[in-house]
PDB file of C-alpha atoms in Angstrom:
ATOM      1  CA  MET A   1     214.077 194.400 -43.623  1.00 87.00           C
ATOM      2  CA  GLU A   2     212.343 196.846 -41.448  1.00 95.00           C
ATOM      3  CA  TYR A   3     213.594 200.521 -40.898  1.00 97.00           C
ATOM      4  CA  THR A   4     212.632 202.997 -38.360  1.00 97.00           C
ATOM      5  CA  LEU A   5     213.344 206.695 -37.825  1.00 98.00           C
ATOM      6  CA  HIS A   6     215.060 207.746 -34.424  1.00 98.00           C
ATOM      7  CA  THR A   7     216.883 210.440 -32.968  1.00 96.00           C
ATOM      8  CA  PRO A   8     220.673 209.810 -33.708  1.00 97.00           C
ATOM      9  CA  ALA A   9     222.734 208.795 -30.682  1.00 95.00           C
ATOM     10  CA  PRO A  10     226.510 209.639 -30.595  1.00 94.00           C
ATOM     11  CA  ARG A  11     227.510 206.236 -31.698  1.00 95.00           C
ATOM     12  CA  HIS A  12     225.429 206.817 -35.142  1.00 96.00           C
ATOM     13  CA  PHE A  13     227.483 210.220 -35.702  1.00 95.00           C
ATOM     14  CA  ALA A  14     230.735 207.984 -35.284  1.00 93.00           C
ATOM     15  CA  THR A  15     229.389 205.533 -37.823  1.00 96.00           C
ATOM     16  CA  LEU A  16     228.062 208.285 -40.112  1.00 95.00           C
ATOM     17  CA  GLY A  17     231.570 209.971 -40.080  1.00 95.00           C
ATOM     18  CA  GLY A  18     233.059 206.927 -41.695  1.00 95.00           C
ATOM     19  CA  TRP A  19     230.747 207.024 -44.685  1.00 97.00           C
ATOM     20  CA  ILE A  20     232.485 210.422 -45.891  1.00 96.00           C
ATOM     21  CA  SER A  21     235.526 209.424 -47.365  1.00 94.00           C
ATOM     22  CA  ASP A  22     237.318 212.853 -48.837  1.00 96.00           C
ATOM     23  CA  ALA A  23     236.591 216.605 -49.261  1.00 96.00           C
ATOM     24  CA  GLU A  24     234.588 216.595 -52.374  1.00 95.00           C
ATOM     25  CA  GLN A  25     232.178 214.274 -50.982  1.00 95.00           C
ATOM     26  CA  CYS A  26     232.099 216.106 -47.632  1.00 95.00           C
ATOM     27  CA  LEU A  27     231.084 219.441 -49.290  1.00 93.00           C
ATOM     28  CA  ARG A  28     228.529 217.845 -51.584  1.00 94.00           C
ATOM     29  CA  TRP A  29     226.814 216.305 -48.431  1.00 95.00           C
ATOM     30  CA  ALA A  30     226.953 218.663 -45.834  1.00 94.00           C
ATOM     31  CA  GLY A  31     227.822 221.882 -47.687  1.00 90.00           C
ATOM     32  CA  PRO A  32     230.748 224.534 -47.091  1.00 89.00           C
ATOM     33  CA  LYS A  33     230.464 224.721 -43.392  1.00 88.00           C
ATOM     34  CA  LEU A  34     231.817 221.281 -42.615  1.00 92.00           C
ATOM     35  CA  ALA A  35     235.401 221.115 -43.340  1.00 92.00           C
ATOM     36  CA  PHE A  36     237.136 217.863 -44.067  1.00 95.00           C
ATOM     37  CA  PRO A  37     238.771 216.030 -42.473  1.00 94.00           C
ATOM     38  CA  PHE A  38     236.821 216.393 -39.501  1.00 93.00           C
ATOM     39  CA  GLU A  39     236.531 214.615 -36.090  1.00 91.00           C
ATOM     40  CA  ALA A  40     233.768 212.215 -36.162  1.00 87.00           C
ATOM     41  CA  SER A  41     233.238 212.253 -32.319  1.00 86.00           C
ATOM     42  CA  MET A  42     232.354 216.058 -32.983  1.00 92.00           C
ATOM     43  CA  LEU A  43     230.271 215.512 -35.932  1.00 92.00           C
ATOM     44  CA  GLN A  44     227.009 215.966 -34.186  1.00 92.00           C
ATOM     45  CA  THR A  45     228.249 219.263 -33.015  1.00 91.00           C
ATOM     46  CA  LEU A  46     229.566 220.400 -36.374  1.00 92.00           C
ATOM     47  CA  LEU A  47     226.365 219.603 -38.103  1.00 91.00           C
ATOM     48  CA  GLU A  48     224.113 221.727 -35.852  1.00 87.00           C
ATOM     49  CA  THR A  49     224.635 225.057 -37.900  1.00 82.00           C
ATOM     50  CA  GLU A  50     220.897 226.183 -37.590  1.00 86.00           C
ATOM     51  CA  PRO A  51     217.655 224.953 -36.227  1.00 88.00           C
ATOM     52  CA  MET A  52     217.018 221.474 -37.512  1.00 93.00           C
ATOM     53  CA  ASP A  53     215.777 217.988 -36.493  1.00 96.00           C
ATOM     54  CA  SER A  54     218.646 215.145 -37.132  1.00 97.00           C
ATOM     55  CA  TYR A  55     217.362 211.518 -37.779  1.00 98.00           C
ATOM     56  CA  ALA A  56     218.887 208.257 -37.922  1.00 98.00           C
ATOM     57  CA  LEU A  57     217.160 205.512 -40.046  1.00 98.00           C
ATOM     58  CA  LEU A  58     217.813 202.182 -38.233  1.00 98.00           C
ATOM     59  CA  ASP A  59     217.283 198.488 -39.410  1.00 97.00           C
ATOM     60  CA  GLN A  60     215.601 196.101 -36.994  1.00 96.00           C
ATOM     61  CA  HIS A  61     219.362 195.248 -35.583  1.00 96.00           C
ATOM     62  CA  ALA A  62     219.679 198.796 -34.587  1.00 96.00           C
ATOM     63  CA  SER A  63     222.594 199.610 -37.091  1.00 97.00           C
ATOM     64  CA  LEU A  64     222.494 202.832 -38.789  1.00 98.00           C
ATOM     65  CA  ALA A  65     221.202 202.581 -42.600  1.00 98.00           C
ATOM     66  CA  GLY A  66     220.994 206.303 -43.307  1.00 98.00           C
ATOM     67  CA  PHE A  67     220.654 209.874 -41.950  1.00 98.00           C
ATOM     68  CA  GLY A  68     219.066 212.842 -42.891  1.00 98.00           C
ATOM     69  CA  GLN A  69     217.993 216.467 -41.323  1.00 97.00           C
ATOM     70  CA  ILE A  70     215.108 218.430 -41.770  1.00 97.00           C
ATOM     71  CA  PHE A  71     215.609 222.423 -41.621  1.00 95.00           C
ATOM     72  CA  ARG A  72     213.054 224.772 -40.746  1.00 89.00           C
ATOM     73  CA  ARG A  73     213.367 227.557 -43.285  1.00 82.00           C
ATOM     74  CA  GLU A  74     210.265 228.888 -44.889  1.00 81.00           C
ATOM     75  CA  PRO A  75     206.733 229.226 -42.959  1.00 86.00           C
ATOM     76  CA  ALA A  76     205.120 225.793 -43.395  1.00 94.00           C
ATOM     77  CA  THR A  77     207.949 224.258 -45.207  1.00 96.00           C
ATOM     78  CA  GLY A  78     210.707 222.111 -44.279  1.00 96.00           C
ATOM     79  CA  HIS A  79     213.838 221.346 -46.117  1.00 97.00           C
ATOM     80  CA  LEU A  80     215.521 218.139 -46.502  1.00 98.00           C
ATOM     81  CA  GLY A  81     219.231 218.064 -46.247  1.00 96.00           C
ATOM     82  CA  ARG A  82     222.226 215.997 -45.652  1.00 97.00           C
ATOM     83  CA  ILE A  83     220.669 212.666 -46.736  1.00 98.00           C
ATOM     84  CA  ILE A  84     223.024 209.778 -46.970  1.00 98.00           C
ATOM     85  CA  ILE A  85     222.585 206.163 -46.803  1.00 98.00           C
ATOM     86  CA  ASP A  86     225.029 203.657 -45.684  1.00 98.00           C
ATOM     87  CA  PRO A  87     227.401 203.126 -48.978  1.00 97.00           C
ATOM     88  CA  ARG A  88     227.232 199.364 -48.562  1.00 97.00           C
ATOM     89  CA  ARG A  89     223.111 199.535 -48.735  1.00 97.00           C
ATOM     90  CA  ARG A  90     222.959 201.846 -51.675  1.00 95.00           C
ATOM     91  CA  GLN A  91     220.747 200.991 -54.561  1.00 93.00           C
ATOM     92  CA  GLN A  92     218.394 199.008 -52.502  1.00 95.00           C
ATOM     93  CA  GLY A  93     215.445 201.241 -51.995  1.00 96.00           C
ATOM     94  CA  ILE A  94     216.691 202.637 -48.686  1.00 97.00           C
ATOM     95  CA  GLY A  95     216.697 206.265 -49.675  1.00 97.00           C
ATOM     96  CA  GLN A  96     213.058 206.218 -50.492  1.00 97.00           C
ATOM     97  CA  ILE A  97     212.239 204.837 -47.040  1.00 98.00           C
ATOM     98  CA  LEU A  98     214.221 207.350 -45.521  1.00 98.00           C
ATOM     99  CA  CYS A  99     212.887 210.453 -47.483  1.00 98.00           C
ATOM    100  CA  SER A 100     209.290 208.965 -47.158  1.00 98.00           C
ATOM    101  CA  GLU A 101     210.022 208.657 -43.132  1.00 98.00           C
ATOM    102  CA  LEU A 102     211.551 212.374 -43.172  1.00 98.00           C
ATOM    103  CA  ILE A 103     208.525 213.785 -44.893  1.00 98.00           C
ATOM    104  CA  GLN A 104     206.286 212.174 -42.551  1.00 97.00           C
ATOM    105  CA  ALA A 105     207.948 213.246 -39.653  1.00 97.00           C
ATOM    106  CA  GLY A 106     208.045 216.712 -40.805  1.00 96.00           C
ATOM    107  CA  VAL A 107     204.326 216.968 -41.296  1.00 96.00           C
ATOM    108  CA  ARG A 108     203.693 215.088 -37.825  1.00 95.00           C
ATOM    109  CA  ARG A 109     206.026 217.168 -35.847  1.00 94.00           C
ATOM    110  CA  HIS A 110     205.841 220.502 -37.587  1.00 94.00           C
ATOM    111  CA  GLY A 111     202.708 220.650 -39.770  1.00 95.00           C
ATOM    112  CA  PHE A 112     204.687 221.070 -42.627  1.00 96.00           C
ATOM    113  CA  ARG A 113     202.987 221.637 -46.023  1.00 96.00           C
ATOM    114  CA  SER A 114     205.467 221.421 -48.201  1.00 96.00           C
ATOM    115  CA  MET A 115     209.227 220.091 -48.100  1.00 97.00           C
ATOM    116  CA  THR A 116     212.035 221.241 -50.211  1.00 97.00           C
ATOM    117  CA  LEU A 117     215.694 220.232 -51.239  1.00 97.00           C
ATOM    118  CA  TRP A 118     218.724 220.818 -53.389  1.00 96.00           C
ATOM    119  CA  VAL A 119     219.965 217.862 -55.492  1.00 97.00           C
ATOM    120  CA  TYR A 120     223.138 217.677 -57.677  1.00 96.00           C
ATOM    121  CA  LEU A 121     221.969 217.136 -61.206  1.00 96.00           C
ATOM    122  CA  ASP A 122     224.876 214.619 -61.699  1.00 96.00           C
ATOM    123  CA  ASN A 123     223.389 212.249 -58.802  1.00 96.00           C
ATOM    124  CA  ALA A 124     221.089 210.511 -61.259  1.00 95.00           C
ATOM    125  CA  PRO A 125     219.863 208.045 -58.460  1.00 95.00           C
ATOM    126  CA  ALA A 126     219.088 210.952 -55.961  1.00 96.00           C
ATOM    127  CA  VAL A 127     217.249 212.733 -59.016  1.00 97.00           C
ATOM    128  CA  GLN A 128     215.048 209.911 -59.983  1.00 97.00           C
ATOM    129  CA  LEU A 129     214.042 209.196 -56.056  1.00 97.00           C
ATOM    130  CA  TYR A 130     213.025 212.807 -55.534  1.00 98.00           C
ATOM    131  CA  ARG A 131     211.034 212.627 -58.708  1.00 98.00           C
ATOM    132  CA  ALA A 132     209.358 209.370 -57.644  1.00 97.00           C
ATOM    133  CA  LEU A 133     208.573 210.856 -54.288  1.00 98.00           C
ATOM    134  CA  GLY A 134     206.813 213.808 -56.234  1.00 97.00           C
ATOM    135  CA  PHE A 135     209.288 216.768 -55.798  1.00 98.00           C
ATOM    136  CA  VAL A 136     209.055 218.844 -58.807  1.00 97.00           C
ATOM    137  CA  PRO A 137     212.025 221.364 -59.747  1.00 96.00           C
ATOM    138  CA  GLU A 138     211.562 225.063 -59.221  1.00 94.00           C
ATOM    139  CA  ALA A 139     213.765 228.047 -60.623  1.00 90.00           C
ATOM    140  CA  ARG A 140     215.930 229.192 -57.718  1.00 86.00           C
ATOM    141  CA  GLU A 141     219.455 230.690 -57.892  1.00 85.00           C
ATOM    142  CA  GLY A 142     222.169 227.846 -56.263  1.00 78.00           C
ATOM    143  CA  ALA A 143     225.227 226.098 -56.737  1.00 79.00           C
ATOM    144  CA  ALA A 144     226.503 225.023 -59.877  1.00 83.00           C
ATOM    145  CA  GLY A 145     225.021 221.792 -61.234  1.00 91.00           C
ATOM    146  CA  CYS A 146     222.360 221.764 -58.545  1.00 94.00           C
ATOM    147  CA  GLN A 147     218.406 221.991 -58.775  1.00 96.00           C
ATOM    148  CA  PHE A 148     215.991 223.010 -56.032  1.00 96.00           C
ATOM    149  CA  MET A 149     213.117 220.988 -55.641  1.00 97.00           C
ATOM    150  CA  ARG A 150     209.579 221.254 -53.905  1.00 97.00           C
ATOM    151  CA  LEU A 151     206.862 218.834 -52.794  1.00 98.00           C
ATOM    152  CA  PRO A 152     203.615 220.099 -52.095  1.00 96.00           C
ATOM    153  CA  ILE A 153     201.825 218.016 -49.269  1.00 94.00           C
ATOM    154  CA  THR A 154     198.299 217.667 -49.265  1.00 83.00           C
ATOM    155  CA  PRO A 155     196.541 217.100 -45.987  1.00 71.00           C
TER     156      PRO A 155
END
């Protein structure tokens, strides 16, 4: 199956809202600024808490397979966040496709020379994915059970 990144449409946010089933999952995915339950029709607005680019990963049938955002925080560094894959499609390599596409989009659009992210250490598939993509742990104070990681990008 082929996947491509797109700017998310309102219908994508409605679908995405259905992937979040409880308050703990919402907190781990979106952080403390998004309260659960939320109105799926308002999700796009609720997620726009700071300058960022939102992306929908669509399959060849234009169905939403994944979602992620790139935040602009440090000079020449993008920060990946709110990465999520359709629960029915997890463990199929789509996370790697999504993250690789997000990294490329950040480099193309903003000229980022590194990317960062936070990952929950008990999310073994995500930790494994980010390590496979070349992210390395970096000491940084954060939420309990989370690891900050950085990917240097060579031109």
